[in-house]
PDB file of C-alpha atoms in Angstrom:
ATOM      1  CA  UNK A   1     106.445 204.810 124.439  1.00 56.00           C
ATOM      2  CA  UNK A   2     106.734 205.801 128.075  1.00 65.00           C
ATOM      3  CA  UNK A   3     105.783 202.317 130.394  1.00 62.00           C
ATOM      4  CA  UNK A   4     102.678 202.390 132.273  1.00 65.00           C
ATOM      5  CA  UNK A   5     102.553 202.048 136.098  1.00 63.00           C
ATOM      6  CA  UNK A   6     102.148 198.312 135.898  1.00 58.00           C
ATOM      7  CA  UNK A   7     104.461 197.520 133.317  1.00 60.00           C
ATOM      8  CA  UNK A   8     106.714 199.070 135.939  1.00 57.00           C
ATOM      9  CA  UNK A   9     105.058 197.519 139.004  1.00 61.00           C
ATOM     10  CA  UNK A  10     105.773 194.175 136.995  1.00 61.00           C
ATOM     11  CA  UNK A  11     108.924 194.872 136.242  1.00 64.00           C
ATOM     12  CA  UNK A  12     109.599 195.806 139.529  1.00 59.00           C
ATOM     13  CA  UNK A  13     108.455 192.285 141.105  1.00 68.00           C
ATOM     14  CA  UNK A  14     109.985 190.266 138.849  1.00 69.00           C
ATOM     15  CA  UNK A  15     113.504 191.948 139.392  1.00 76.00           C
ATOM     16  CA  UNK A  16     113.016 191.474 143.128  1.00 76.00           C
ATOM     17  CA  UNK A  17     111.961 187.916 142.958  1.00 79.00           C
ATOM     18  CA  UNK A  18     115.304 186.724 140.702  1.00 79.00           C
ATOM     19  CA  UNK A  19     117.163 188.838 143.458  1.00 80.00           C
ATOM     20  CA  UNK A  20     115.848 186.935 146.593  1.00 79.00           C
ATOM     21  CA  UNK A  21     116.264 184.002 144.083  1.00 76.00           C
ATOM     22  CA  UNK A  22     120.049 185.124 143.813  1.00 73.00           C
ATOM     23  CA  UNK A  23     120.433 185.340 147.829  1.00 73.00           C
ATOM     24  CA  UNK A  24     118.716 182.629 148.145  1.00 69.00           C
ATOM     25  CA  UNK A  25     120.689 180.025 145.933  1.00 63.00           C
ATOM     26  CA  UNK A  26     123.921 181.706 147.536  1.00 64.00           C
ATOM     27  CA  UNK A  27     122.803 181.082 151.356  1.00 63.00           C
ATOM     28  CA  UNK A  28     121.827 177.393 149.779  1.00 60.00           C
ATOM     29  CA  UNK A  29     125.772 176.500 149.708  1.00 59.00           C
ATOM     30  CA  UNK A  30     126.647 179.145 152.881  1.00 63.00           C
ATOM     31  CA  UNK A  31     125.672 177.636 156.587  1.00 65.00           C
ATOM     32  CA  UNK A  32     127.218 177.418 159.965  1.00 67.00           C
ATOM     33  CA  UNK A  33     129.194 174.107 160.436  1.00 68.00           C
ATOM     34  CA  UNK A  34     129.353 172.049 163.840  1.00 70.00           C
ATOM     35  CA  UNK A  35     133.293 171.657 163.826  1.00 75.00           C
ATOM     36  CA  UNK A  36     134.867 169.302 166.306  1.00 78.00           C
ATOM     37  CA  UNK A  37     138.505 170.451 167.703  1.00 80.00           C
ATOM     38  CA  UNK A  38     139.187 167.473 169.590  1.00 85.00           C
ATOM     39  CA  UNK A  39     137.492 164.586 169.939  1.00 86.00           C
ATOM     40  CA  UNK A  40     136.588 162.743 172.971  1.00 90.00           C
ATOM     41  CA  UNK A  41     139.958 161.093 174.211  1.00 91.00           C
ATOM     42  CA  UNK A  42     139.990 158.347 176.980  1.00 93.00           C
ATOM     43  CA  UNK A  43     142.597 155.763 177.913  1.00 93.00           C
ATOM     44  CA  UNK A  44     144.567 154.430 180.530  1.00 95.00           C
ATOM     45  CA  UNK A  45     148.231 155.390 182.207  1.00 95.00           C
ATOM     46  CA  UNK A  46     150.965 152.989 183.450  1.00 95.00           C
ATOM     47  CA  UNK A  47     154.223 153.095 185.085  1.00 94.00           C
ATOM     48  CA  UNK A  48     156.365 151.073 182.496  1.00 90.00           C
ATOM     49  CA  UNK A  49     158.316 149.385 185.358  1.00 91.00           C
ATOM     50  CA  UNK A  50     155.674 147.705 187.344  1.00 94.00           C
ATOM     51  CA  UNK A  51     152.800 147.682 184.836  1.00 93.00           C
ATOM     52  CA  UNK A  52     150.624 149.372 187.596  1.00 96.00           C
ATOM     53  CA  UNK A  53     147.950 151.899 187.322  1.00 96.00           C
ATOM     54  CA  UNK A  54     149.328 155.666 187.804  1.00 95.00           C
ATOM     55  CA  UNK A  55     146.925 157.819 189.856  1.00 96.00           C
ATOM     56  CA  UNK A  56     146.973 161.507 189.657  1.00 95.00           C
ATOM     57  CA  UNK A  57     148.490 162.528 186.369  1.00 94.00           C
ATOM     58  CA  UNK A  58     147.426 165.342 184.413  1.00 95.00           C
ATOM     59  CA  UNK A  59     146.335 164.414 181.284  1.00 94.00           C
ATOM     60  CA  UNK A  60     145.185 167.333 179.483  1.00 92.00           C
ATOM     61  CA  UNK A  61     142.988 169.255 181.745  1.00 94.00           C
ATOM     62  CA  UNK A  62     142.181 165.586 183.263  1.00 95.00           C
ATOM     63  CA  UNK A  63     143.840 163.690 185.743  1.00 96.00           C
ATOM     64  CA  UNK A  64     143.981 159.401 186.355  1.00 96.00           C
ATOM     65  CA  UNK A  65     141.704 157.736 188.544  1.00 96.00           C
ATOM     66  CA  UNK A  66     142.961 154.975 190.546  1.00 96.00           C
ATOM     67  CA  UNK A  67     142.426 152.706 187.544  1.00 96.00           C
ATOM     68  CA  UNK A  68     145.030 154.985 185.123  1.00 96.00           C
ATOM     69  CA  UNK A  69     141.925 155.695 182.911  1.00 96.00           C
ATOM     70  CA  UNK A  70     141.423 159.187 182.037  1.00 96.00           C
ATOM     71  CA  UNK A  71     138.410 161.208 179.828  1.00 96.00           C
ATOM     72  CA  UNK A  72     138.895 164.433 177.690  1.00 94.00           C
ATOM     73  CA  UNK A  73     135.279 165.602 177.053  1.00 92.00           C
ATOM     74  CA  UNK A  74     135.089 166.403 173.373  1.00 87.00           C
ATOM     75  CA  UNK A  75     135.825 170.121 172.548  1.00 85.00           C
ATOM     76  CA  UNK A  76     133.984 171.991 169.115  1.00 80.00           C
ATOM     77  CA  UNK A  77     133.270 175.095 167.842  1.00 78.00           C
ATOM     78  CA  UNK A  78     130.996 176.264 165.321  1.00 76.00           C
ATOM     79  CA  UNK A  79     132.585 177.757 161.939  1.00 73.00           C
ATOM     80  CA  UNK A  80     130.482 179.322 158.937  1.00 68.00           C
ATOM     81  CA  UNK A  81     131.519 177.613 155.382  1.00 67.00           C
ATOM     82  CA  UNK A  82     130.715 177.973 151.905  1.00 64.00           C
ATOM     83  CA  UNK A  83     129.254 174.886 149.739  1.00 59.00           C
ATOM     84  CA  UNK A  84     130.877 171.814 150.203  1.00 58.00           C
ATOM     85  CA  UNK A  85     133.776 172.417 152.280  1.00 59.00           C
ATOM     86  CA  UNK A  86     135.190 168.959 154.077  1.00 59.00           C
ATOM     87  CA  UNK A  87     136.693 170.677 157.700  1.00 64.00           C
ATOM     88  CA  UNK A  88     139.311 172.337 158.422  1.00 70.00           C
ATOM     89  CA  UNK A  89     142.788 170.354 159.695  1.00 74.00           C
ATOM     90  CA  UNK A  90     142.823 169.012 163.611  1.00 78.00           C
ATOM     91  CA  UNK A  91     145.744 168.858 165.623  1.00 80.00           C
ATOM     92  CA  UNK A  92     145.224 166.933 168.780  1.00 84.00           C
ATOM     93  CA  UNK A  93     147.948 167.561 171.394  1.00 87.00           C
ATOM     94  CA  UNK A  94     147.825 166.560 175.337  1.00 90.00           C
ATOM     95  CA  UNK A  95     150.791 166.245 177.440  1.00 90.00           C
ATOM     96  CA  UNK A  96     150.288 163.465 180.501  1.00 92.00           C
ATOM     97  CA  UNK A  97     152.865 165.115 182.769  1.00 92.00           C
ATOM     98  CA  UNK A  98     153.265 162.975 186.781  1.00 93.00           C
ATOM     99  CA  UNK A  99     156.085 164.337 188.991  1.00 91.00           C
ATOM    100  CA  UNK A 100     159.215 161.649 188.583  1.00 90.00           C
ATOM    101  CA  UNK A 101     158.766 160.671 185.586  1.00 91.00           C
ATOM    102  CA  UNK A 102     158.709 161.269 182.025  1.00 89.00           C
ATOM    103  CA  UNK A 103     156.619 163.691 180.195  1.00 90.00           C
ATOM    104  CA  UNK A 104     154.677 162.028 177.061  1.00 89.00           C
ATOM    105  CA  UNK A 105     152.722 163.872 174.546  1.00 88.00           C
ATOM    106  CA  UNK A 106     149.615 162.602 172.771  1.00 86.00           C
ATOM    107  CA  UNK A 107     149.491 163.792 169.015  1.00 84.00           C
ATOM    108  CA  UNK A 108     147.573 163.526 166.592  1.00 82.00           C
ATOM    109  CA  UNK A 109     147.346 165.597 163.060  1.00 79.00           C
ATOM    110  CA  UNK A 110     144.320 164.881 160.695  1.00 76.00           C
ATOM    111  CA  UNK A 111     144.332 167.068 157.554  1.00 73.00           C
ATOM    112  CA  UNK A 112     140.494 167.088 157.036  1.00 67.00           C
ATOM    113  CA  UNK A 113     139.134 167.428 160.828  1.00 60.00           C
ATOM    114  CA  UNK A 114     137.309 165.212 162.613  1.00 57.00           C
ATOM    115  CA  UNK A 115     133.762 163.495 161.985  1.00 57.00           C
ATOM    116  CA  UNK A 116     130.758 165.463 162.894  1.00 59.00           C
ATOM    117  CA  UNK A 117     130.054 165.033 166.317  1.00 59.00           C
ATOM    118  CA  UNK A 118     130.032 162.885 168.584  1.00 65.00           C
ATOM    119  CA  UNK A 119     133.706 161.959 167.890  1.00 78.00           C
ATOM    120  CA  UNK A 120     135.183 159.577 170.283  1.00 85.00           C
ATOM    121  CA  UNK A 121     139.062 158.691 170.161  1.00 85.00           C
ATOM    122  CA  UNK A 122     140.866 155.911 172.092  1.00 90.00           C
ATOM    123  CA  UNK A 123     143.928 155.960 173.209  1.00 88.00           C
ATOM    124  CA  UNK A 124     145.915 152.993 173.535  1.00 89.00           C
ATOM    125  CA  UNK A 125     148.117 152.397 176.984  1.00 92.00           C
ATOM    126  CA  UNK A 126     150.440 154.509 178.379  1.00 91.00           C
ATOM    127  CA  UNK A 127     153.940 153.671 179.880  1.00 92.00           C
ATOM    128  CA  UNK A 128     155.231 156.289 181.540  1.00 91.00           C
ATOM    129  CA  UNK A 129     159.117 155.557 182.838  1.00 90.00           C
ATOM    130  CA  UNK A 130     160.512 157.428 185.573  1.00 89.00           C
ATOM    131  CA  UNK A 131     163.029 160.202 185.439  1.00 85.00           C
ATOM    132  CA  UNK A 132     166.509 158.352 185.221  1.00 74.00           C
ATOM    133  CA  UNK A 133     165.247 154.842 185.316  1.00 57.00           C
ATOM    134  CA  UNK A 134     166.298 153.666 181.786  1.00 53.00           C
ATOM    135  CA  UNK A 135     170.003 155.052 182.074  1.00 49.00           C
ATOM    136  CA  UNK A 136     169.740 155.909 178.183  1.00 51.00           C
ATOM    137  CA  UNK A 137     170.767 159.565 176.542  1.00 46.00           C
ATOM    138  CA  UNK A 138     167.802 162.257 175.962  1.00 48.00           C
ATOM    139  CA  UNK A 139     166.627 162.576 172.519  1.00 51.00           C
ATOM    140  CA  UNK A 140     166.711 166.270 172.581  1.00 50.00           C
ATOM    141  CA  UNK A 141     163.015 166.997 173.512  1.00 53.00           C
ATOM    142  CA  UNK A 142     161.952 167.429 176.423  1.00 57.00           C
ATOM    143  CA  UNK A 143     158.987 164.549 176.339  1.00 56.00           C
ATOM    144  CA  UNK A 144     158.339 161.995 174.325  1.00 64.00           C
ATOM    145  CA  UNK A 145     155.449 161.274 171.694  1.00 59.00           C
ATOM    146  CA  UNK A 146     152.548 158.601 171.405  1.00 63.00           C
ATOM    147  CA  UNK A 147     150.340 158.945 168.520  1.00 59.00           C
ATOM    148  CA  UNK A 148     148.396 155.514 168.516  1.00 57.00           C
ATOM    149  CA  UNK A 149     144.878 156.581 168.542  1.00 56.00           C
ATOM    150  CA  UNK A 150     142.038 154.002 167.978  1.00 53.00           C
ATOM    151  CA  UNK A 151     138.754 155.646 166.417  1.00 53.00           C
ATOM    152  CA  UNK A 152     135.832 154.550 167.742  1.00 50.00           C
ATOM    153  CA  UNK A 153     132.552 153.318 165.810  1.00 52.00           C
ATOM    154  CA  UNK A 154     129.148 155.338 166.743  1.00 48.00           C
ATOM    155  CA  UNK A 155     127.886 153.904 170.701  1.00 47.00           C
ATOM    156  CA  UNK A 156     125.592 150.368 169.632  1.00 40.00           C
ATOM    157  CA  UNK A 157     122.142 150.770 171.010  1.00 40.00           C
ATOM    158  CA  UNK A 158     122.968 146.894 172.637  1.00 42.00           C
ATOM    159  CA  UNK A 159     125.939 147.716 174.861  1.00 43.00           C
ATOM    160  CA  UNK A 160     128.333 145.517 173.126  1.00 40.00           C
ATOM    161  CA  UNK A 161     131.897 146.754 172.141  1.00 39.00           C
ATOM    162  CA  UNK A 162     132.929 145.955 168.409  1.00 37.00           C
ATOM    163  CA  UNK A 163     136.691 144.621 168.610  1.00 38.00           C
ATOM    164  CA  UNK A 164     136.456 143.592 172.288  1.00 38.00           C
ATOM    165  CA  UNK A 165     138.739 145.346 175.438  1.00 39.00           C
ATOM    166  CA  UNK A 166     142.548 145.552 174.635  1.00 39.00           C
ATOM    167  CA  UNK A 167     142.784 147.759 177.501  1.00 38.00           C
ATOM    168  CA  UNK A 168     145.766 147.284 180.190  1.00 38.00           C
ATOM    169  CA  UNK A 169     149.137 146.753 179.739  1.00 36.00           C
TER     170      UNK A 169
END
């Protein structure tokens, strides 16, 4: 027996509910995801001879203020992932690079990406020696690598620093 125009009309409906259901349960575990490529980076830069402040290297696309200190503003991008996927690798990697001395290289390699913003890194002192100064043979490469990175808790409302100022050399 042939179906009557609401049978079909009904039939019709309930097919087109189960498939906005169906798109609907897959955009559920689909979104676009805040990823963070580097985090916020700040620290300070020394000469390794006198223990003094170096102004004027490039860290990055930073350079030192008087004090050595340096920020990197944090850097993202926005991805789109399906269900629950935990982030995609980070590689951090900033050369500090002052003419006369040695060329260092902050690195950094996390397999599952940084936290969800705001990400803030710190990096701990940085002794730059001057070209020649130390009299010892290269090691091949043409700077050398620091990869002593201190992450940093979320900001507290108060002001106060958890783990107090180990800043300086």
């Amino acid at each position: 027996m042939p179906m009557s125009s609401f049978e079909r009309n009904k039939s019709l409906a309930l097919s087109g509910r189960l498939a906005l259901v169906l798109v609907l349960f897959f955009l559920w575990g689909c979104g676009v995801s805040h990823r963070v490529s580097r985090p916020k980076l700040t620290g300070k830069v020394y000469d390794a001879g006198s223990g003094q402040p170096l102004k004027g290297c490039q860290v990055g696309e930073a350079v030192t203020s008087a004090d050595g200190s340096f920020e990197l503003p944090q850097t993202s991008y926005r991805e789109f992932v399906f269900g629950a996927d935990s982030g995609a690798a980070m590689l951090v990697s900033e050369f500090v690079v002052l003419p006369g001395y040695e060329m260092v290289r902050i690195f950094s390699f996390t397999e599952r990406g940084a936290p969800s913003p705001p990400s803030h890194w710190k990096v701990k002192p940085i002794f730059l020696r001057k070209v020649g100064e130390d009299g010892e043979e290269g090691t091949g490469s043409p700077w050398r690598e620091v990869s002593s990175f201190v992450r940093m808790p979320a900001e507290d409302p108060s002001g106060s620093k958890p783990g107090g100022d180990d800043e300086g050399p």
